[in-house]
Amino acid sequence: MFLLTNRLALSNLIKNRKLYYPYALATILTITITYIFTSLTLNPHLDDLTGSDPIKMVLGMGLVIVALSSGIIVLYANSFVMKNRSKELGLYSMLGLEKRHLFSMILKETVIMGVVTLLLGIGVGALFDKLIYAFLQRLIGESTGLVSTFQVMTIPIVLVIFACIFSLLVLVNGFRLLRLNPLQLTKAVSYTHLRAHETGRNL
């Protein structure tokens, strides 16, 4: 069953890729923004700027707001995906998969998406990091320059923030599976198939 849920997790991500595109894009965007805010907050070059203390305070508060907003956006995107997959999960349940197997499958899908989006989000954030810092310099009237902005602690902080967010996703999806009613979902699927069959016959 472990190997089966592995194969199902991969095949589901491929099969539902159009459904996951908005989810992945939203997650990558939030990771990128969080990375940039974290990098700017930890940037030692801020001490060389005029009014560095207020800037650090604003960036620190901004990082908290960005982290909370990221959680809300990712949760909403996940909710959209899971709502559109409810009938599919109901069918899996009727075919013999227990809720613990479904939870294992969803968990692996979340881990795969988490690893992929984190790698892409951090990569994009590191790519634009210097440009954002140069824009900040220009914004406050300082001379601009593409100085090194990479900080070792930036990546662990981003990983911790999104580890918490993805852990919350796992809990939310687990609760959703507990409420899953396979019988009602199967009736809904049967009704949908019947309507589609009648429509095709009328045509």
PDB file of N, CA and C in Angstrom, residues 9-73:
ATOM      1  N   ALA A   9       0.179   9.352  -5.682  1.00  0.00           N
ATOM      2  CA  ALA A   9       0.545  10.755  -5.428  1.00  0.00           C
ATOM      3  C   ALA A   9       1.165  11.380  -6.670  1.00  0.00           C
ATOM      4  N   LEU A  10       2.099  10.670  -7.306  1.00  0.00           N
ATOM      5  CA  LEU A  10       2.748  11.192  -8.505  1.00  0.00           C
ATOM      6  C   LEU A  10       1.781  11.310  -9.668  1.00  0.00           C
ATOM      7  N   SER A  11       0.977  10.249  -9.873  1.00  0.00           N
ATOM      8  CA  SER A  11       0.039  10.270 -11.000  1.00  0.00           C
ATOM      9  C   SER A  11      -1.037  11.327 -10.812  1.00  0.00           C
ATOM     10  N   ASN A  12      -1.459  11.564  -9.566  1.00  0.00           N
ATOM     11  CA  ASN A  12      -2.480  12.591  -9.307  1.00  0.00           C
ATOM     12  C   ASN A  12      -1.953  13.985  -9.614  1.00  0.00           C
ATOM     13  N   LEU A  13      -0.691  14.249  -9.248  1.00  0.00           N
ATOM     14  CA  LEU A  13      -0.107  15.558  -9.535  1.00  0.00           C
ATOM     15  C   LEU A  13       0.002  15.788 -11.040  1.00  0.00           C
ATOM     16  N   ILE A  14       0.340  14.733 -11.772  1.00  0.00           N
ATOM     17  CA  ILE A  14       0.441  14.857 -13.233  1.00  0.00           C
ATOM     18  C   ILE A  14      -0.949  14.997 -13.852  1.00  0.00           C
ATOM     19  N   LYS A  15      -1.868  14.164 -13.401  1.00  0.00           N
ATOM     20  CA  LYS A  15      -3.221  14.171 -13.959  1.00  0.00           C
ATOM     21  C   LYS A  15      -3.952  15.490 -13.672  1.00  0.00           C
ATOM     22  N   ASN A  16      -3.739  16.022 -12.477  1.00  0.00           N
ATOM     23  CA  ASN A  16      -4.424  17.258 -12.075  1.00  0.00           C
ATOM     24  C   ASN A  16      -3.519  18.484 -12.203  1.00  0.00           C
ATOM     25  N   ARG A  17      -2.541  18.418 -13.119  1.00  0.00           N
ATOM     26  CA  ARG A  17      -1.559  19.499 -13.216  1.00  0.00           C
ATOM     27  C   ARG A  17      -2.197  20.849 -13.535  1.00  0.00           C
ATOM     28  N   LYS A  18      -3.247  20.859 -14.362  1.00  0.00           N
ATOM     29  CA  LYS A  18      -3.902  22.138 -14.667  1.00  0.00           C
ATOM     30  C   LYS A  18      -4.549  22.727 -13.423  1.00  0.00           C
ATOM     31  N   LEU A  19      -5.031  21.846 -12.540  1.00  0.00           N
ATOM     32  CA  LEU A  19      -5.636  22.294 -11.295  1.00  0.00           C
ATOM     33  C   LEU A  19      -4.581  22.802 -10.328  1.00  0.00           C
ATOM     34  N   TYR A  20      -3.386  22.219 -10.404  1.00  0.00           N
ATOM     35  CA  TYR A  20      -2.312  22.589  -9.485  1.00  0.00           C
ATOM     36  C   TYR A  20      -1.498  23.795  -9.960  1.00  0.00           C
ATOM     37  N   TYR A  21      -1.627  24.192 -11.209  1.00  0.00           N
ATOM     38  CA  TYR A  21      -0.864  25.334 -11.708  1.00  0.00           C
ATOM     39  C   TYR A  21      -1.105  26.599 -10.888  1.00  0.00           C
ATOM     40  N   PRO A  22      -2.376  27.005 -10.642  1.00  0.00           N
ATOM     41  CA  PRO A  22      -2.599  28.211  -9.825  1.00  0.00           C
ATOM     42  C   PRO A  22      -2.055  28.053  -8.407  1.00  0.00           C
ATOM     43  N   TYR A  23      -2.219  26.861  -7.840  1.00  0.00           N
ATOM     44  CA  TYR A  23      -1.709  26.581  -6.490  1.00  0.00           C
ATOM     45  C   TYR A  23      -0.192  26.739  -6.448  1.00  0.00           C
ATOM     46  N   ALA A  24       0.494  26.130  -7.427  1.00  0.00           N
ATOM     47  CA  ALA A  24       1.957  26.202  -7.476  1.00  0.00           C
ATOM     48  C   ALA A  24       2.429  27.633  -7.704  1.00  0.00           C
ATOM     49  N   LEU A  25       1.763  28.350  -8.601  1.00  0.00           N
ATOM     50  CA  LEU A  25       2.155  29.731  -8.903  1.00  0.00           C
ATOM     51  C   LEU A  25       1.991  30.623  -7.677  1.00  0.00           C
ATOM     52  N   ALA A  26       0.853  30.485  -6.981  1.00  0.00           N
ATOM     53  CA  ALA A  26       0.606  31.291  -5.780  1.00  0.00           C
ATOM     54  C   ALA A  26       1.630  30.971  -4.696  1.00  0.00           C
ATOM     55  N   THR A  27       1.959  29.690  -4.538  1.00  0.00           N
ATOM     56  CA  THR A  27       2.921  29.283  -3.504  1.00  0.00           C
ATOM     57  C   THR A  27       4.322  29.783  -3.825  1.00  0.00           C
ATOM     58  N   ILE A  28       4.735  29.647  -5.090  1.00  0.00           N
ATOM     59  CA  ILE A  28       6.059  30.134  -5.495  1.00  0.00           C
ATOM     60  C   ILE A  28       6.166  31.644  -5.288  1.00  0.00           C
ATOM     61  N   LEU A  29       5.098  32.367  -5.628  1.00  0.00           N
ATOM     62  CA  LEU A  29       5.095  33.826  -5.462  1.00  0.00           C
ATOM     63  C   LEU A  29       5.233  34.216  -3.996  1.00  0.00           C
ATOM     64  N   THR A  30       4.489  33.544  -3.119  1.00  0.00           N
ATOM     65  CA  THR A  30       4.563  33.865  -1.687  1.00  0.00           C
ATOM     66  C   THR A  30       5.936  33.510  -1.113  1.00  0.00           C
ATOM     67  N   ILE A  31       6.524  32.403  -1.568  1.00  0.00           N
ATOM     68  CA  ILE A  31       7.858  32.023  -1.098  1.00  0.00           C
ATOM     69  C   ILE A  31       8.887  33.054  -1.558  1.00  0.00           C
ATOM     70  N   THR A  32       8.770  33.490  -2.810  1.00  0.00           N
ATOM     71  CA  THR A  32       9.691  34.497  -3.344  1.00  0.00           C
ATOM     72  C   THR A  32       9.621  35.795  -2.543  1.00  0.00           C
ATOM     73  N   ILE A  33       8.409  36.269  -2.283  1.00  0.00           N
ATOM     74  CA  ILE A  33       8.237  37.522  -1.536  1.00  0.00           C
ATOM     75  C   ILE A  33       8.758  37.371  -0.112  1.00  0.00           C
ATOM     76  N   THR A  34       8.469  36.230   0.515  1.00  0.00           N
ATOM     77  CA  THR A  34       8.959  35.985   1.879  1.00  0.00           C
ATOM     78  C   THR A  34      10.478  35.949   1.914  1.00  0.00           C
ATOM     79  N   TYR A  35      11.075  35.318   0.914  1.00  0.00           N
ATOM     80  CA  TYR A  35      12.543  35.256   0.843  1.00  0.00           C
ATOM     81  C   TYR A  35      13.128  36.662   0.725  1.00  0.00           C
ATOM     82  N   ILE A  36      12.551  37.469  -0.144  1.00  0.00           N
ATOM     83  CA  ILE A  36      13.080  38.821  -0.365  1.00  0.00           C
ATOM     84  C   ILE A  36      12.945  39.670   0.897  1.00  0.00           C
ATOM     85  N   PHE A  37      11.791  39.603   1.574  1.00  0.00           N
ATOM     86  CA  PHE A  37      11.608  40.376   2.803  1.00  0.00           C
ATOM     87  C   PHE A  37      12.571  39.908   3.884  1.00  0.00           C
ATOM     88  N   THR A  38      12.757  38.587   3.989  1.00  0.00           N
ATOM     89  CA  THR A  38      13.684  38.055   4.992  1.00  0.00           C
ATOM     90  C   THR A  38      15.110  38.500   4.702  1.00  0.00           C
ATOM     91  N   SER A  39      15.492  38.427   3.421  1.00  0.00           N
ATOM     92  CA  SER A  39      16.843  38.817   3.029  1.00  0.00           C
ATOM     93  C   SER A  39      17.097  40.303   3.292  1.00  0.00           C
ATOM     94  N   LEU A  40      16.102  41.132   2.975  1.00  0.00           N
ATOM     95  CA  LEU A  40      16.248  42.568   3.225  1.00  0.00           C
ATOM     96  C   LEU A  40      16.334  42.865   4.721  1.00  0.00           C
ATOM     97  N   THR A  41      15.533  42.159   5.518  1.00  0.00           N
ATOM     98  CA  THR A  41      15.528  42.384   6.963  1.00  0.00           C
ATOM     99  C   THR A  41      16.877  42.044   7.588  1.00  0.00           C
ATOM    100  N   LEU A  42      17.515  40.976   7.075  1.00  0.00           N
ATOM    101  CA  LEU A  42      18.789  40.522   7.633  1.00  0.00           C
ATOM    102  C   LEU A  42      20.002  41.170   6.962  1.00  0.00           C
ATOM    103  N   ASN A  43      19.766  41.985   5.954  1.00  0.00           N
ATOM    104  CA  ASN A  43      20.864  42.555   5.172  1.00  0.00           C
ATOM    105  C   ASN A  43      21.722  43.502   6.028  1.00  0.00           C
ATOM    106  N   PRO A  44      23.018  43.202   6.212  1.00  0.00           N
ATOM    107  CA  PRO A  44      23.874  44.080   7.035  1.00  0.00           C
ATOM    108  C   PRO A  44      24.127  45.439   6.385  1.00  0.00           C
ATOM    109  N   HIS A  45      23.921  45.544   5.073  1.00  0.00           N
ATOM    110  CA  HIS A  45      24.143  46.818   4.387  1.00  0.00           C
ATOM    111  C   HIS A  45      23.093  47.866   4.769  1.00  0.00           C
ATOM    112  N   LEU A  46      22.019  47.435   5.426  1.00  0.00           N
ATOM    113  CA  LEU A  46      20.997  48.395   5.850  1.00  0.00           C
ATOM    114  C   LEU A  46      21.567  49.408   6.835  1.00  0.00           C
ATOM    115  N   ASP A  47      22.577  48.994   7.594  1.00  0.00           N
ATOM    116  CA  ASP A  47      23.181  49.906   8.572  1.00  0.00           C
ATOM    117  C   ASP A  47      23.851  51.101   7.903  1.00  0.00           C
ATOM    118  N   ASP A  48      24.185  50.956   6.619  1.00  0.00           N
ATOM    119  CA  ASP A  48      24.860  52.039   5.896  1.00  0.00           C
ATOM    120  C   ASP A  48      23.864  53.040   5.296  1.00  0.00           C
ATOM    121  N   LEU A  49      22.565  52.698   5.361  1.00  0.00           N
ATOM    122  CA  LEU A  49      21.564  53.569   4.754  1.00  0.00           C
ATOM    123  C   LEU A  49      21.084  54.622   5.752  1.00  0.00           C
ATOM    124  N   THR A  50      20.618  55.736   5.208  1.00  0.00           N
ATOM    125  CA  THR A  50      20.029  56.786   6.050  1.00  0.00           C
ATOM    126  C   THR A  50      18.711  56.298   6.638  1.00  0.00           C
ATOM    127  N   GLY A  51      18.554  56.473   7.971  1.00  0.00           N
ATOM    128  CA  GLY A  51      17.325  56.018   8.626  1.00  0.00           C
ATOM    129  C   GLY A  51      17.224  54.507   8.658  1.00  0.00           C
ATOM    130  N   SER A  52      18.331  53.838   8.956  1.00  0.00           N
ATOM    131  CA  SER A  52      18.354  52.369   8.922  1.00  0.00           C
ATOM    132  C   SER A  52      17.432  51.746   9.972  1.00  0.00           C
ATOM    133  N   ASP A  53      17.340  52.361  11.171  1.00  0.00           N
ATOM    134  CA  ASP A  53      16.511  51.771  12.237  1.00  0.00           C
ATOM    135  C   ASP A  53      15.029  51.712  11.854  1.00  0.00           C
ATOM    136  N   PRO A  54      14.433  52.836  11.364  1.00  0.00           N
ATOM    137  CA  PRO A  54      13.028  52.742  10.937  1.00  0.00           C
ATOM    138  C   PRO A  54      12.827  51.749   9.788  1.00  0.00           C
ATOM    139  N   ILE A  55      13.805  51.693   8.876  1.00  0.00           N
ATOM    140  CA  ILE A  55      13.699  50.759   7.750  1.00  0.00           C
ATOM    141  C   ILE A  55      13.674  49.324   8.258  1.00  0.00           C
ATOM    142  N   LYS A  56      14.558  49.006   9.220  1.00  0.00           N
ATOM    143  CA  LYS A  56      14.599  47.655   9.780  1.00  0.00           C
ATOM    144  C   LYS A  56      13.276  47.319  10.480  1.00  0.00           C
ATOM    145  N   MET A  57      12.723  48.295  11.201  1.00  0.00           N
ATOM    146  CA  MET A  57      11.475  48.061  11.921  1.00  0.00           C
ATOM    147  C   MET A  57      10.330  47.790  10.940  1.00  0.00           C
ATOM    148  N   VAL A  58      10.268  48.599   9.871  1.00  0.00           N
ATOM    149  CA  VAL A  58       9.221  48.423   8.855  1.00  0.00           C
ATOM    150  C   VAL A  58       9.366  47.072   8.159  1.00  0.00           C
ATOM    151  N   LEU A  59      10.602  46.699   7.811  1.00  0.00           N
ATOM    152  CA  LEU A  59      10.836  45.418   7.150  1.00  0.00           C
ATOM    153  C   LEU A  59      10.488  44.245   8.074  1.00  0.00           C
ATOM    154  N   GLY A  60      10.805  44.393   9.360  1.00  0.00           N
ATOM    155  CA  GLY A  60      10.480  43.337  10.320  1.00  0.00           C
ATOM    156  C   GLY A  60       8.977  43.133  10.432  1.00  0.00           C
ATOM    157  N   MET A  61       8.236  44.248  10.555  1.00  0.00           N
ATOM    158  CA  MET A  61       6.775  44.139  10.606  1.00  0.00           C
ATOM    159  C   MET A  61       6.229  43.613   9.285  1.00  0.00           C
ATOM    160  N   GLY A  62       6.851  44.067   8.187  1.00  0.00           N
ATOM    161  CA  GLY A  62       6.418  43.594   6.876  1.00  0.00           C
ATOM    162  C   GLY A  62       6.615  42.098   6.725  1.00  0.00           C
ATOM    163  N   LEU A  63       7.708  41.571   7.279  1.00  0.00           N
ATOM    164  CA  LEU A  63       7.965  40.130   7.194  1.00  0.00           C
ATOM    165  C   LEU A  63       6.886  39.336   7.918  1.00  0.00           C
ATOM    166  N   VAL A  64       6.457  39.837   9.079  1.00  0.00           N
ATOM    167  CA  VAL A  64       5.383  39.156   9.826  1.00  0.00           C
ATOM    168  C   VAL A  64       4.094  39.161   9.012  1.00  0.00           C
ATOM    169  N   ILE A  65       3.771  40.319   8.428  1.00  0.00           N
ATOM    170  CA  ILE A  65       2.549  40.431   7.623  1.00  0.00           C
ATOM    171  C   ILE A  65       2.631  39.533   6.396  1.00  0.00           C
ATOM    172  N   VAL A  66       3.801  39.500   5.744  1.00  0.00           N
ATOM    173  CA  VAL A  66       3.992  38.665   4.554  1.00  0.00           C
ATOM    174  C   VAL A  66       3.843  37.188   4.913  1.00  0.00           C
ATOM    175  N   ALA A  67       4.411  36.779   6.054  1.00  0.00           N
ATOM    176  CA  ALA A  67       4.315  35.373   6.473  1.00  0.00           C
ATOM    177  C   ALA A  67       2.857  34.975   6.727  1.00  0.00           C
ATOM    178  N   LEU A  68       2.106  35.841   7.414  1.00  0.00           N
ATOM    179  CA  LEU A  68       0.693  35.554   7.676  1.00  0.00           C
ATOM    180  C   LEU A  68      -0.111  35.533   6.377  1.00  0.00           C
ATOM    181  N   SER A  69       0.152  36.505   5.502  1.00  0.00           N
ATOM    182  CA  SER A  69      -0.548  36.561   4.217  1.00  0.00           C
ATOM    183  C   SER A  69      -0.219  35.341   3.366  1.00  0.00           C
ATOM    184  N   SER A  70       1.027  34.900   3.420  1.00  0.00           N
ATOM    185  CA  SER A  70       1.438  33.717   2.661  1.00  0.00           C
ATOM    186  C   SER A  70       0.649  32.495   3.118  1.00  0.00           C
ATOM    187  N   GLY A  71       0.501  32.357   4.436  1.00  0.00           N
ATOM    188  CA  GLY A  71      -0.274  31.238   4.963  1.00  0.00           C
ATOM    189  C   GLY A  71      -1.709  31.258   4.469  1.00  0.00           C
ATOM    190  N   ILE A  72      -2.324  32.439   4.482  1.00  0.00           N
ATOM    191  CA  ILE A  72      -3.719  32.561   4.039  1.00  0.00           C
ATOM    192  C   ILE A  72      -3.847  32.225   2.557  1.00  0.00           C
ATOM    193  N   ILE A  73      -2.920  32.762   1.735  1.00  0.00           N
ATOM    194  CA  ILE A  73      -2.979  32.529   0.284  1.00  0.00           C
ATOM    195  C   ILE A  73      -2.785  31.060  -0.048  1.00  0.00           C
TER     196      ILE A  73
END
